[in-house]
Coordinates of C-alpha atoms and ligand atoms in Angstrom, one line a residue:
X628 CA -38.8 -13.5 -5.9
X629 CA -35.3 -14.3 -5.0
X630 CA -33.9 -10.4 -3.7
X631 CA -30.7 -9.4 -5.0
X632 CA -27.9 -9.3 -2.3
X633 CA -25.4 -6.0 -3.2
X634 CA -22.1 -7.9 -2.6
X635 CA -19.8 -6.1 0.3
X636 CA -16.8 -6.2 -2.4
X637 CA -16.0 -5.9 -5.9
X638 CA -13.7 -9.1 -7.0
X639 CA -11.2 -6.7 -9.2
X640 CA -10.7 -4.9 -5.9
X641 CA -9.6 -8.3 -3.7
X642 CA -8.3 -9.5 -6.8
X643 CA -5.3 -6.9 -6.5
X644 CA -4.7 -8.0 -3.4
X645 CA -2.5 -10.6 -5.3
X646 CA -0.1 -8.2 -6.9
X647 CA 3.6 -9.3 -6.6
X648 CA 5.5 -6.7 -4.1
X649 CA 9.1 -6.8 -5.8
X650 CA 10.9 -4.3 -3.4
X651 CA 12.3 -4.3 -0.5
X652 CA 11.7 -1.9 2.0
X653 CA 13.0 0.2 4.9
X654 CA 11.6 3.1 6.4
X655 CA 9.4 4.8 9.0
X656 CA 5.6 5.3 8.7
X657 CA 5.0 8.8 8.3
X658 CA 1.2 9.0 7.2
X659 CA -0.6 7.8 10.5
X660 CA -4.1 8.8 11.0
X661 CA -5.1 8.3 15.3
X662 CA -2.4 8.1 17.5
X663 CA -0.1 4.9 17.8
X664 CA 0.5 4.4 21.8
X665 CA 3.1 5.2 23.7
X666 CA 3.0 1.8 25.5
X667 CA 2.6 -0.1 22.5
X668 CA 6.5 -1.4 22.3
X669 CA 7.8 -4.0 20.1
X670 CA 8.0 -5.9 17.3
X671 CA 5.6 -7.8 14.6
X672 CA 7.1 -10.1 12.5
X673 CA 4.7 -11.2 9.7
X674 CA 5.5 -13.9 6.7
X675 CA 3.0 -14.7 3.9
X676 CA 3.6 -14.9 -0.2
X677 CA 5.6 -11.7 -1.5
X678 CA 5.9 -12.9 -5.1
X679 CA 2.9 -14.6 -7.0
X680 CA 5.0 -14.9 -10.0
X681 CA 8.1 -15.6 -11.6
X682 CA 9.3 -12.7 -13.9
X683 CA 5.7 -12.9 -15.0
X684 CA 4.7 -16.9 -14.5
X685 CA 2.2 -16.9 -12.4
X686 CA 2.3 -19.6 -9.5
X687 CA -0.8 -21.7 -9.4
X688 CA -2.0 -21.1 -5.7
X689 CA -1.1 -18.2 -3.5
X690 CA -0.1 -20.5 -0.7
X691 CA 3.1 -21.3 -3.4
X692 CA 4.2 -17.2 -3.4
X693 CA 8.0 -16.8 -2.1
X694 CA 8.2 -15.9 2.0
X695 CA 8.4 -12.4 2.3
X696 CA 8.8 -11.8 6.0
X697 CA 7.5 -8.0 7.1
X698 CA 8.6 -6.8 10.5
X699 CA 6.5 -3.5 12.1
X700 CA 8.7 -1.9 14.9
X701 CA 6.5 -0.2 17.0
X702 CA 8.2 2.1 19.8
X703 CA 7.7 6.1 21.5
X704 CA 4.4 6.5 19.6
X705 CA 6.1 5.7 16.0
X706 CA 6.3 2.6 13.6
X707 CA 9.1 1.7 11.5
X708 CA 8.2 -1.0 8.2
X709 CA 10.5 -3.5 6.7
X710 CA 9.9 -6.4 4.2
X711 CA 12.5 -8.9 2.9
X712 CA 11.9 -12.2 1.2
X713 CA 13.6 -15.5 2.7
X714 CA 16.7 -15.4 0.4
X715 CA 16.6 -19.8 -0.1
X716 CA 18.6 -21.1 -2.7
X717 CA 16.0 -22.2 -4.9
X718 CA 14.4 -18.8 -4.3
X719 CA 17.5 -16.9 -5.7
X720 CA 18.0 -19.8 -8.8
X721 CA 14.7 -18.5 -10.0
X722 CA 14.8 -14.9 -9.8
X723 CA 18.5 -15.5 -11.4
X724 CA 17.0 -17.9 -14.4
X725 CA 13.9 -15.6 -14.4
X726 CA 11.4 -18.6 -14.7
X727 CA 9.4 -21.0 -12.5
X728 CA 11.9 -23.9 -11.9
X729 CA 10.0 -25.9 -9.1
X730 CA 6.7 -26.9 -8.7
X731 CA 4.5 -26.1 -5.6
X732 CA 2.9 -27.7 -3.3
X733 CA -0.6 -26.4 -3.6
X734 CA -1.1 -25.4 -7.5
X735 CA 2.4 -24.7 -9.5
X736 CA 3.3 -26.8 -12.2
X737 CA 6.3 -25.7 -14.4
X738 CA 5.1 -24.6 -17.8
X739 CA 5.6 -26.5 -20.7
X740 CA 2.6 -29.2 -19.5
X741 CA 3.1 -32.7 -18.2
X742 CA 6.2 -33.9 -19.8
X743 CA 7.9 -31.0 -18.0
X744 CA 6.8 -32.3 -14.7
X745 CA 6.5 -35.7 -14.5
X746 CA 8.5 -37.6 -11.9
X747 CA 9.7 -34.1 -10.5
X748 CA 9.3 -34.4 -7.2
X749 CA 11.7 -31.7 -5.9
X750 CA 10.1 -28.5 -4.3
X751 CA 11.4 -25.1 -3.2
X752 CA 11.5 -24.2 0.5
X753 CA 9.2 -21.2 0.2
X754 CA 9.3 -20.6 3.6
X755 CA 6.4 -18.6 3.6
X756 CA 4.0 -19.1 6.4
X757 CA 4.7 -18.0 9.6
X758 CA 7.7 -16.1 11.8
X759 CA 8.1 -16.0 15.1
X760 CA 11.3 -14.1 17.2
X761 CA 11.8 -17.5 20.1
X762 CA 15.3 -17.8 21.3
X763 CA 16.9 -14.9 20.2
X764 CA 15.7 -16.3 16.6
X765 CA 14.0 -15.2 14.2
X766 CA 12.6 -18.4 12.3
X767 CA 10.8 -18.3 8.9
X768 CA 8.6 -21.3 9.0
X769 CA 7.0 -23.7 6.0
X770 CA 5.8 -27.0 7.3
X771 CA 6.8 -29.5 4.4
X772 CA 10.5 -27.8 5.5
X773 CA 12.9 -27.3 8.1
X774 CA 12.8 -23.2 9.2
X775 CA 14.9 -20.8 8.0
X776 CA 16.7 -18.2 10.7
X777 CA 16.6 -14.6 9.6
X778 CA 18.6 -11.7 11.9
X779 CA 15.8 -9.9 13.3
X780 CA 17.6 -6.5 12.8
X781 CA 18.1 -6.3 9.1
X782 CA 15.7 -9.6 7.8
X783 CA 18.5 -10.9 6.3
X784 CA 18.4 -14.6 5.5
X785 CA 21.0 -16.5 7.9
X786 CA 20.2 -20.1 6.3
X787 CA 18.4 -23.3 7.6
X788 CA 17.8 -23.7 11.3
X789 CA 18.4 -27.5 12.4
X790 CA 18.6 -26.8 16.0
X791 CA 22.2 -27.7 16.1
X792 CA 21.5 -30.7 13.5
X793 CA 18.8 -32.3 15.3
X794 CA 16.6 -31.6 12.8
X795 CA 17.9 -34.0 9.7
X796 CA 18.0 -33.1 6.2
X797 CA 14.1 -34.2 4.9
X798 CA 12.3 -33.8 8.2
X799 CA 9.9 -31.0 8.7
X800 CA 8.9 -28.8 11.2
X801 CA 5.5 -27.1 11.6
X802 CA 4.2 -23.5 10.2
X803 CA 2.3 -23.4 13.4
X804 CA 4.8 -24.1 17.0
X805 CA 2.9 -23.3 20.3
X806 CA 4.6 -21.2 22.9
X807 CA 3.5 -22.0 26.3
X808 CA 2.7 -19.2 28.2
X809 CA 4.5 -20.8 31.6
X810 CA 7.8 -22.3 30.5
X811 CA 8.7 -20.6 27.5
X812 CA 8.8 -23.8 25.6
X813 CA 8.4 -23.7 22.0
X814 CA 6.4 -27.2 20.9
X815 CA 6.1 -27.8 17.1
X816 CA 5.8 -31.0 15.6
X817 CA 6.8 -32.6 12.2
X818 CA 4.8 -35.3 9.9
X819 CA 6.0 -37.8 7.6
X820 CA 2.9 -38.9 5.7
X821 CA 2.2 -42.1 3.9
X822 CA -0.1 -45.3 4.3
X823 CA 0.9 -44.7 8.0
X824 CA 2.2 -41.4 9.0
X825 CA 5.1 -40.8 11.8
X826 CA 4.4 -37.7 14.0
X827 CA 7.0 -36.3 15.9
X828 CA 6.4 -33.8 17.9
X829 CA 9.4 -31.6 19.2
X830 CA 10.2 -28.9 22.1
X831 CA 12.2 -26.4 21.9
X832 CA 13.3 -24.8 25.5
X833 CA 13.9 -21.1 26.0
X834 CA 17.6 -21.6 25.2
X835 CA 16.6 -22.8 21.7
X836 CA 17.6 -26.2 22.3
X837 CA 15.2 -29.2 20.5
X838 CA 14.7 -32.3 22.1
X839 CA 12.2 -34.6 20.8
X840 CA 9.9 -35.2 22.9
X841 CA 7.9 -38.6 21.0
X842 CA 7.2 -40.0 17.9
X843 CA 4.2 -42.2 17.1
X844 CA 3.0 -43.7 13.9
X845 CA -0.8 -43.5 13.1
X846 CA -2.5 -45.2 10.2
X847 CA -3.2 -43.6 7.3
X848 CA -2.3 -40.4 5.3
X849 CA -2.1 -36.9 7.3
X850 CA -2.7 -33.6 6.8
X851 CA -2.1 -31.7 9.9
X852 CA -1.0 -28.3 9.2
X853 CA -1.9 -27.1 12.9
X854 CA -2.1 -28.6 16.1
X855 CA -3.4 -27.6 18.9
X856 CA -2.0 -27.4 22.8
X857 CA -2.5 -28.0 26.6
X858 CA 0.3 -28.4 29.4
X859 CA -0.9 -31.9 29.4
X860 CA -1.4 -32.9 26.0
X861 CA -1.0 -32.3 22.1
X862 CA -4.1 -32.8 19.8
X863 CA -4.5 -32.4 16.1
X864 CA -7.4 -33.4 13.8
X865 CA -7.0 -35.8 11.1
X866 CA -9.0 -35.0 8.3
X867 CA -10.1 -38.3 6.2
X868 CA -8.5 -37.2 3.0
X869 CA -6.9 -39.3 0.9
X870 CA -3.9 -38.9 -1.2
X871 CA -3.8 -40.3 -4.7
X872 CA -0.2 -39.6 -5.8
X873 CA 0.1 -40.6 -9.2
X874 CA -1.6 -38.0 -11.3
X875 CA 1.1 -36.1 -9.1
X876 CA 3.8 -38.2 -9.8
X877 CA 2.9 -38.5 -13.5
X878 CA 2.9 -34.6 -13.9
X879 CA -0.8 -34.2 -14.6
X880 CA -1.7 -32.5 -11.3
X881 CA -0.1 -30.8 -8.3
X882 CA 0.0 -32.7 -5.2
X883 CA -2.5 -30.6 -3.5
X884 CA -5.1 -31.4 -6.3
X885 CA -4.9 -35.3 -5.5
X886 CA -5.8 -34.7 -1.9
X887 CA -9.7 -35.5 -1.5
X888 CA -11.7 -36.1 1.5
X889 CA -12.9 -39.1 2.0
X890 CA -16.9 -39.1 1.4
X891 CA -19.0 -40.4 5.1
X892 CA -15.6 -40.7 6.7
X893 CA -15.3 -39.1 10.4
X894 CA -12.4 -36.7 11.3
X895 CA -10.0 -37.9 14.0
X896 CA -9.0 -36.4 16.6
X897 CA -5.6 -37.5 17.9
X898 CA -4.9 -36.8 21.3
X899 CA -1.4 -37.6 22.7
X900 CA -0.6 -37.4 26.7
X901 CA 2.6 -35.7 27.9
X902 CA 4.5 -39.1 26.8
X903 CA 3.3 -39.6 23.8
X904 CA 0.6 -42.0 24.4
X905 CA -2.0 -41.9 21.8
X906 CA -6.1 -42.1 22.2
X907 CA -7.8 -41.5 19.1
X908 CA -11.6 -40.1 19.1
X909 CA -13.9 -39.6 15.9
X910 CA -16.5 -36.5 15.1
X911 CA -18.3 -35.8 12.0
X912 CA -16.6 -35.7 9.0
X913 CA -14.9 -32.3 8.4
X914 CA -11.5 -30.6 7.7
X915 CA -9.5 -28.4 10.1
X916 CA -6.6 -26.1 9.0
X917 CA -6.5 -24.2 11.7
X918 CA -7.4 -24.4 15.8
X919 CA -7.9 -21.6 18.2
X920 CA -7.2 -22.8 21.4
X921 CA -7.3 -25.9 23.6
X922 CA -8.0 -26.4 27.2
X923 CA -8.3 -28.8 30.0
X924 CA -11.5 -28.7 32.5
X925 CA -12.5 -31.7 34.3
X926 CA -12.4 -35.0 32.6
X927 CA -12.4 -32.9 29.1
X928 CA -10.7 -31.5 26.8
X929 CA -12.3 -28.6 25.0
X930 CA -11.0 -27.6 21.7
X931 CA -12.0 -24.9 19.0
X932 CA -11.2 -25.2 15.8
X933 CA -12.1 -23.8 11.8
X934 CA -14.1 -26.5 10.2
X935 CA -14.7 -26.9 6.5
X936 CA -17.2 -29.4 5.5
X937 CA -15.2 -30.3 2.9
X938 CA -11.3 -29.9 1.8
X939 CA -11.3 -26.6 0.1
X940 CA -9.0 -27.3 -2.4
X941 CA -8.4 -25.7 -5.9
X942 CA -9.5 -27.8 -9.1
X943 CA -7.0 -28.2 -11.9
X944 CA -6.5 -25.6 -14.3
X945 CA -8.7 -23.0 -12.2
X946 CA -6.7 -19.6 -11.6
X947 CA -7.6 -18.6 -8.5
X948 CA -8.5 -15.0 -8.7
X949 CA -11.0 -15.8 -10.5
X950 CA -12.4 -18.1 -7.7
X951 CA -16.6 -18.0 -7.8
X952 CA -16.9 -16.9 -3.9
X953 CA -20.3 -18.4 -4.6
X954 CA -19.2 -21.8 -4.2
X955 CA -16.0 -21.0 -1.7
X956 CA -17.0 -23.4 1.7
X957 CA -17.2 -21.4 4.2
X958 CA -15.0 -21.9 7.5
X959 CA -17.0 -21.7 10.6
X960 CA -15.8 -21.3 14.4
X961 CA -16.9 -24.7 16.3
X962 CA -16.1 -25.8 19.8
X963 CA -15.1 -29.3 20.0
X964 CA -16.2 -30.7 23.8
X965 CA -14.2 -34.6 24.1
X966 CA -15.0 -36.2 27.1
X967 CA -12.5 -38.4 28.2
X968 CA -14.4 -40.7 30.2
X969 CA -16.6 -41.6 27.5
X970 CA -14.5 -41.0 24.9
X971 CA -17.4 -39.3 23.6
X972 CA -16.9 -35.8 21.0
X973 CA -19.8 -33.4 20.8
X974 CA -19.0 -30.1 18.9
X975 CA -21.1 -26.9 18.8
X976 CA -21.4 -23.9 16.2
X977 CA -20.0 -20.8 17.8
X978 CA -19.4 -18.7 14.8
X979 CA -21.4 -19.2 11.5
X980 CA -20.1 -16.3 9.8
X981 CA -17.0 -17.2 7.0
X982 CA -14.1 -16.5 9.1
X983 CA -10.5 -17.7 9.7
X984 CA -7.1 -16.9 11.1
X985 CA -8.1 -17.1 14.7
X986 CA -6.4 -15.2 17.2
X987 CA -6.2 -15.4 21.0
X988 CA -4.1 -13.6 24.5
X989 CA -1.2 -15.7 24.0
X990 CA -0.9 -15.8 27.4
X991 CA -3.7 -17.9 27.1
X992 CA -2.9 -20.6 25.2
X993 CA -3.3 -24.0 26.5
X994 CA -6.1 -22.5 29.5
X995 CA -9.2 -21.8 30.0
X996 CA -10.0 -18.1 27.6
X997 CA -12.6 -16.5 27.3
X998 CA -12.1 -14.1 24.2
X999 CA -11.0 -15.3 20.4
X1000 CA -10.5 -13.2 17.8
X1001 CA -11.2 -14.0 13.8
X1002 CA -10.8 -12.5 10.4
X1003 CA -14.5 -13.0 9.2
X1004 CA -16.4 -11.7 5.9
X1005 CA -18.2 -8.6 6.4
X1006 CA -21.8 -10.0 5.0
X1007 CA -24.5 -11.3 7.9
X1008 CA -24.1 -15.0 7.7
X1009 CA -27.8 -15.2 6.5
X1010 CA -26.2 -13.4 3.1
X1011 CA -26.0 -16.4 0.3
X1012 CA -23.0 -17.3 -0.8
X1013 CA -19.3 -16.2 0.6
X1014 CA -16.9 -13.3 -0.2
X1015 CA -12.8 -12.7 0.9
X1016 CA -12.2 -11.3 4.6
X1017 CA -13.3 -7.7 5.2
X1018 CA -13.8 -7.9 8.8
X1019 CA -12.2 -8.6 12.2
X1020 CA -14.4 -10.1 14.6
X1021 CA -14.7 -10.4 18.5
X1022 CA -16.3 -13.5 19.9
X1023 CA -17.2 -13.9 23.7
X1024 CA -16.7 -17.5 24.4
X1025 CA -19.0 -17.2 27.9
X1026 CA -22.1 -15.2 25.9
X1027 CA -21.5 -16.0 22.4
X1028 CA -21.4 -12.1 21.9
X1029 CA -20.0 -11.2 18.7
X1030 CA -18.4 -7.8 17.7
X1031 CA -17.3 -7.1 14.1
X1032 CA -14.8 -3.8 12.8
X1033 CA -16.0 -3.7 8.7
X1034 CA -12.9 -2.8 6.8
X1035 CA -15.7 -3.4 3.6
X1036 CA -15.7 -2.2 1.1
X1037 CA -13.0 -1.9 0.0
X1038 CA -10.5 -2.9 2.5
X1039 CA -9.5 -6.8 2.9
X1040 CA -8.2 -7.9 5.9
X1041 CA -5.5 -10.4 7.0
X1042 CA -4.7 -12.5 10.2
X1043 CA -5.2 -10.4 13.6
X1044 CA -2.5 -10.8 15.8
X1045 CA -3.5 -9.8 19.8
X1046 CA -1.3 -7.9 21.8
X1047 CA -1.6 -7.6 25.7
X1048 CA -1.5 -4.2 27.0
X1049 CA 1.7 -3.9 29.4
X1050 CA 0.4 -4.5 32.8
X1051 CA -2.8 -5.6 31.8
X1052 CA -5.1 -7.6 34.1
X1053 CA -8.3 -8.1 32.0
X1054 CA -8.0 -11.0 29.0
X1055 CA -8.9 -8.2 26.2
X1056 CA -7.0 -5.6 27.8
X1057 CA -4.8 -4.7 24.2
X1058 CA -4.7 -4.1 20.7
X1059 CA -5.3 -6.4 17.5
X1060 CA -2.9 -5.3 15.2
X1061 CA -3.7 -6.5 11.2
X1062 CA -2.3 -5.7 7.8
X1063 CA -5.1 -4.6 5.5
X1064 CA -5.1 -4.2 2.1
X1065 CA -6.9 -1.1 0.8
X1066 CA -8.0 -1.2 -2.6
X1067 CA -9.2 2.4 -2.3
X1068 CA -5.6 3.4 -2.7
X1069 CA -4.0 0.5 -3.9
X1070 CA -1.9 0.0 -0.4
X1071 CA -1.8 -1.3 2.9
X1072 CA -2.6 0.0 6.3
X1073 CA -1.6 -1.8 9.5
X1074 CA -4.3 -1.0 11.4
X1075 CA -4.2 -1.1 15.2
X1076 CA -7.6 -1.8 17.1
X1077 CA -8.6 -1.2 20.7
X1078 CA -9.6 -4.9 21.9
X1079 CA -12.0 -4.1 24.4
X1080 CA -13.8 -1.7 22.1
X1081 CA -13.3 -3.0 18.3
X1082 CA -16.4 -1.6 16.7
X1083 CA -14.4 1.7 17.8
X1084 CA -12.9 3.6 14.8
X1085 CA -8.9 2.0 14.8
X1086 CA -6.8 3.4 17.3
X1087 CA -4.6 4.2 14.7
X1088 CA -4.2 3.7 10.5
X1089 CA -0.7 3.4 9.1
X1090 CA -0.3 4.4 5.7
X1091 CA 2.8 1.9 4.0
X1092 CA 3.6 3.4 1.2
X1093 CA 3.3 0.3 -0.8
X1094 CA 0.9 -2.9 -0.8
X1095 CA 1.7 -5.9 0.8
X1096 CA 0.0 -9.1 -1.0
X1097 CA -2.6 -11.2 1.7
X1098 CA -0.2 -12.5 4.0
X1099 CA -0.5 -15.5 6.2
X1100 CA 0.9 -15.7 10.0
X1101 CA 2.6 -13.9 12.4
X1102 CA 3.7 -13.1 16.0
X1103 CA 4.8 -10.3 17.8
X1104 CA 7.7 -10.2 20.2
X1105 CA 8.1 -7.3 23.2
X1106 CA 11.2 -6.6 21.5
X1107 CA 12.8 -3.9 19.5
X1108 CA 15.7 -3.4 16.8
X1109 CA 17.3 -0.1 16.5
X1110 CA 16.4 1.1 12.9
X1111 CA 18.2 3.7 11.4
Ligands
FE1227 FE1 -1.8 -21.6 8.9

């Protein structure tokens, strides 16, 4: 007899979760349960979707939803919350006509079917999936876009950054730049995809100036929406998916449903040196949004990485809160070992639990770590099936030691972004600071956790007074704005 699994989450909670936030906001956190600390100083900036809908039309995929970029100010033991959505044009010509007048990347079409839609290529810069403060900017980032620059005192929308018109009209620049920890340099790279693909990849120096550092053309069609870095190389995966463009171009589907992967095809990984020379290395077929870290030691590279088994993409005419978790693929932690002698790739399971948004030190990126840090599902991994992100999990890289803080319920968790204690010697010597939505109350909490002890009640709970839809990226900065 098959035993009946009590779910960890009820799908109307998550489901709200997805709720528009159509305010703006400005104030300090009163309701506060713990104590935020005194040496916790700075800033979080945070992007993800803000609006799901148009005056009521919904957008097909949450990955569509206009920027909203939230900043948390966190200084003398008190927290400060503001939330502003990247003012594009396109952005304000639909809240003005009060409709949908672009179609999305992921899963928008504009109403009205495929006669509406046919042969419009044009998309909104939604701007919606990462910030970061580099430069003495603040930089809203969508990768099929250039970033936009927002002041990082008031949020308000400055306009497109082009890095003093390097960046062209029509190139792109990625949702997920590297900082390196020793120089202060700022890499981020840009794709344009077709039968072959151009990659450029791009660093930007502490003075905010880009200079390109190469460009190389691989075969086939890309989807790289991460890469990941080392002092002496760059490395993304290429997944083998295919794009078949003309049920897009014909206004039948968005362009994200004619992506499939190819069936027995194996992933690539694309390693470039300092210079841009390329050496290319297959593993088994999977597909890679997101890597954790990268790192050099001995003749290898060893990179970890999310893997999918298979392109988790949304069929046509599916809404998406009502996804059957039953059949979402999970994404699993795996550590990717290429040998560059051999040329050979061997990869290993490190976390089987559903779990994404991985998090590391930052001053760790590009070396040798020990610690990464995950949103995760709050069910065992021996449960059946999958469920949304309840949990924020703690993974020793040396033992395989896992450590899990359950927000379930009724609390759904987004990316964690780690914080180094000032001072600190010890790699997990800080805080993870996440937004989570509580369903409880209808609101969100950034919560702030102790990182050497995460099963630990949180340090502290900050009440917003509001929700804040699932979000996507973020980064936070040592720096502070006065706030009035
Ligand atoms: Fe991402």
């Amino acid at each position: 007899m098959v035993q009946a699994v009590t779910p960890t989450f009820s799908k109307s909670d998550w489901q709200k979760g997805y709720e528009s936030l159509r305010t703006e906001n400005s104030y300090w956190i009163e309701h506060v349960d713990g104590a935020i600390p005194q040496n916790l100083v700075g800033t979080l900036f945070r992007n993800g979707p803000g609006l799901l809908d148009v005056n009521g039309q919904a957008y097909g995929h949450p990955f569509d939803g206009d920027g909203m970029v939230c900043a948390i100010t966190l200084a003398n033991g008190r927290a400060h919350f503001a939330n502003s959505f990247v003012k594009t044009p396109e952005f304000l010509a639909e809240q003005e006509a009060g409709r949908i007048l672009y179609r999305g990347v992921f899963g928008t079409q504009k109403p009205g079917g495929w006669l509406q839609n046919i042969f419009d290529l044009r998309f909104k810069n939604i701007a919606n999936t990462n910030a970061i403060y580099h430069a003495k900017k603040l930089l809203a980032l969508w990768e099929a876009s250039r970033p936009y620059q927002l002041d990082p005192a008031t949020l308000e929308t400055i306009g497109i950054e082009s890095f003093n018109g390097v960046l062209k009209t029509g190139q792109v620049f990625t949702a997920h730049p590297k900082l390196d920890p020793e120089t202060g340099d700022l890499w981020g790279f840009g794709v344009e995809s077709g039968p072959k693909s151009k990659i450029s990849v791009y660093r930007i120096d502490p003075d905010g100036v880009l200079t390109e550092q190469f460009q190389q053309k691989v075969a086939g069609f890309c989807f790289l929406h991460d890469f990941a870095y080392t002092p002496n190389y760059r490395i993304f995966s290429q997944n083998p998916v295919e794009f078949q463009p003309l049920g897009f171009l014909f206004g039948m589907k968005t362009a994200g449903a004619c992506l499939d992967l190819k069936p027995n095809t194996p992933t690539q990984i694309l390693l470039f040196d300092r210079n841009g020379k390329l050496r290319t290395f297959t593993t088994d077929p999977c597909f890679i949004f997101h890597h954790c870290n990268a790192f050099e030691q001995d003749d290898a590279v060893i990179l970890d990485s999310i893997c999918y088994r298979d392109y988790p993409k949304l069929e046509p005419n599916t809404n998406y809160k009502e996804i059957d978790f039953e059949r979402v693929i999970p994404g699993q932690l795996w550590r990717f070992h290429i040998d560059l002698r051999s040329g050979k790739v061997d990869r290993q399971l490190i976390v089987e639990r559903s779990c994404e948004f991985p998090a590391i030190n930052p001053r760790l990126v590009g070396k040798p770590y020990r610690y990464a840090y995950l949103g995760a599902i709050a069910q065992p991994p021996t449960t059946p099936g999958n469920a949304p992100l309840q949990a924020i999990v703690k993974v020793d890289l040396h033992t395989g030691q896992q450590e899990l803080h359950s927000f379930a319920p009724r609390g759904f968790v987004g990316e964690p972004v780690f914080i180094p204690r000032p001072g600190a010697v010890a790699e997990d010597d800080g805080w993870l600071v996440s937004i989570v939505f509580d369903a409880a109350s209808d609101r969100s909490d950034v919560v702030i956790l102790d990182a050497q002890n995460i099963t630990a009640p949180t340090v502290a709970t900050l009440h917003l007074k509001h929700h804040v839809p699932y979000g996507l990226h973020g980064n936070f900065t040592p720096e502070i704005w006065s706030k009035a």
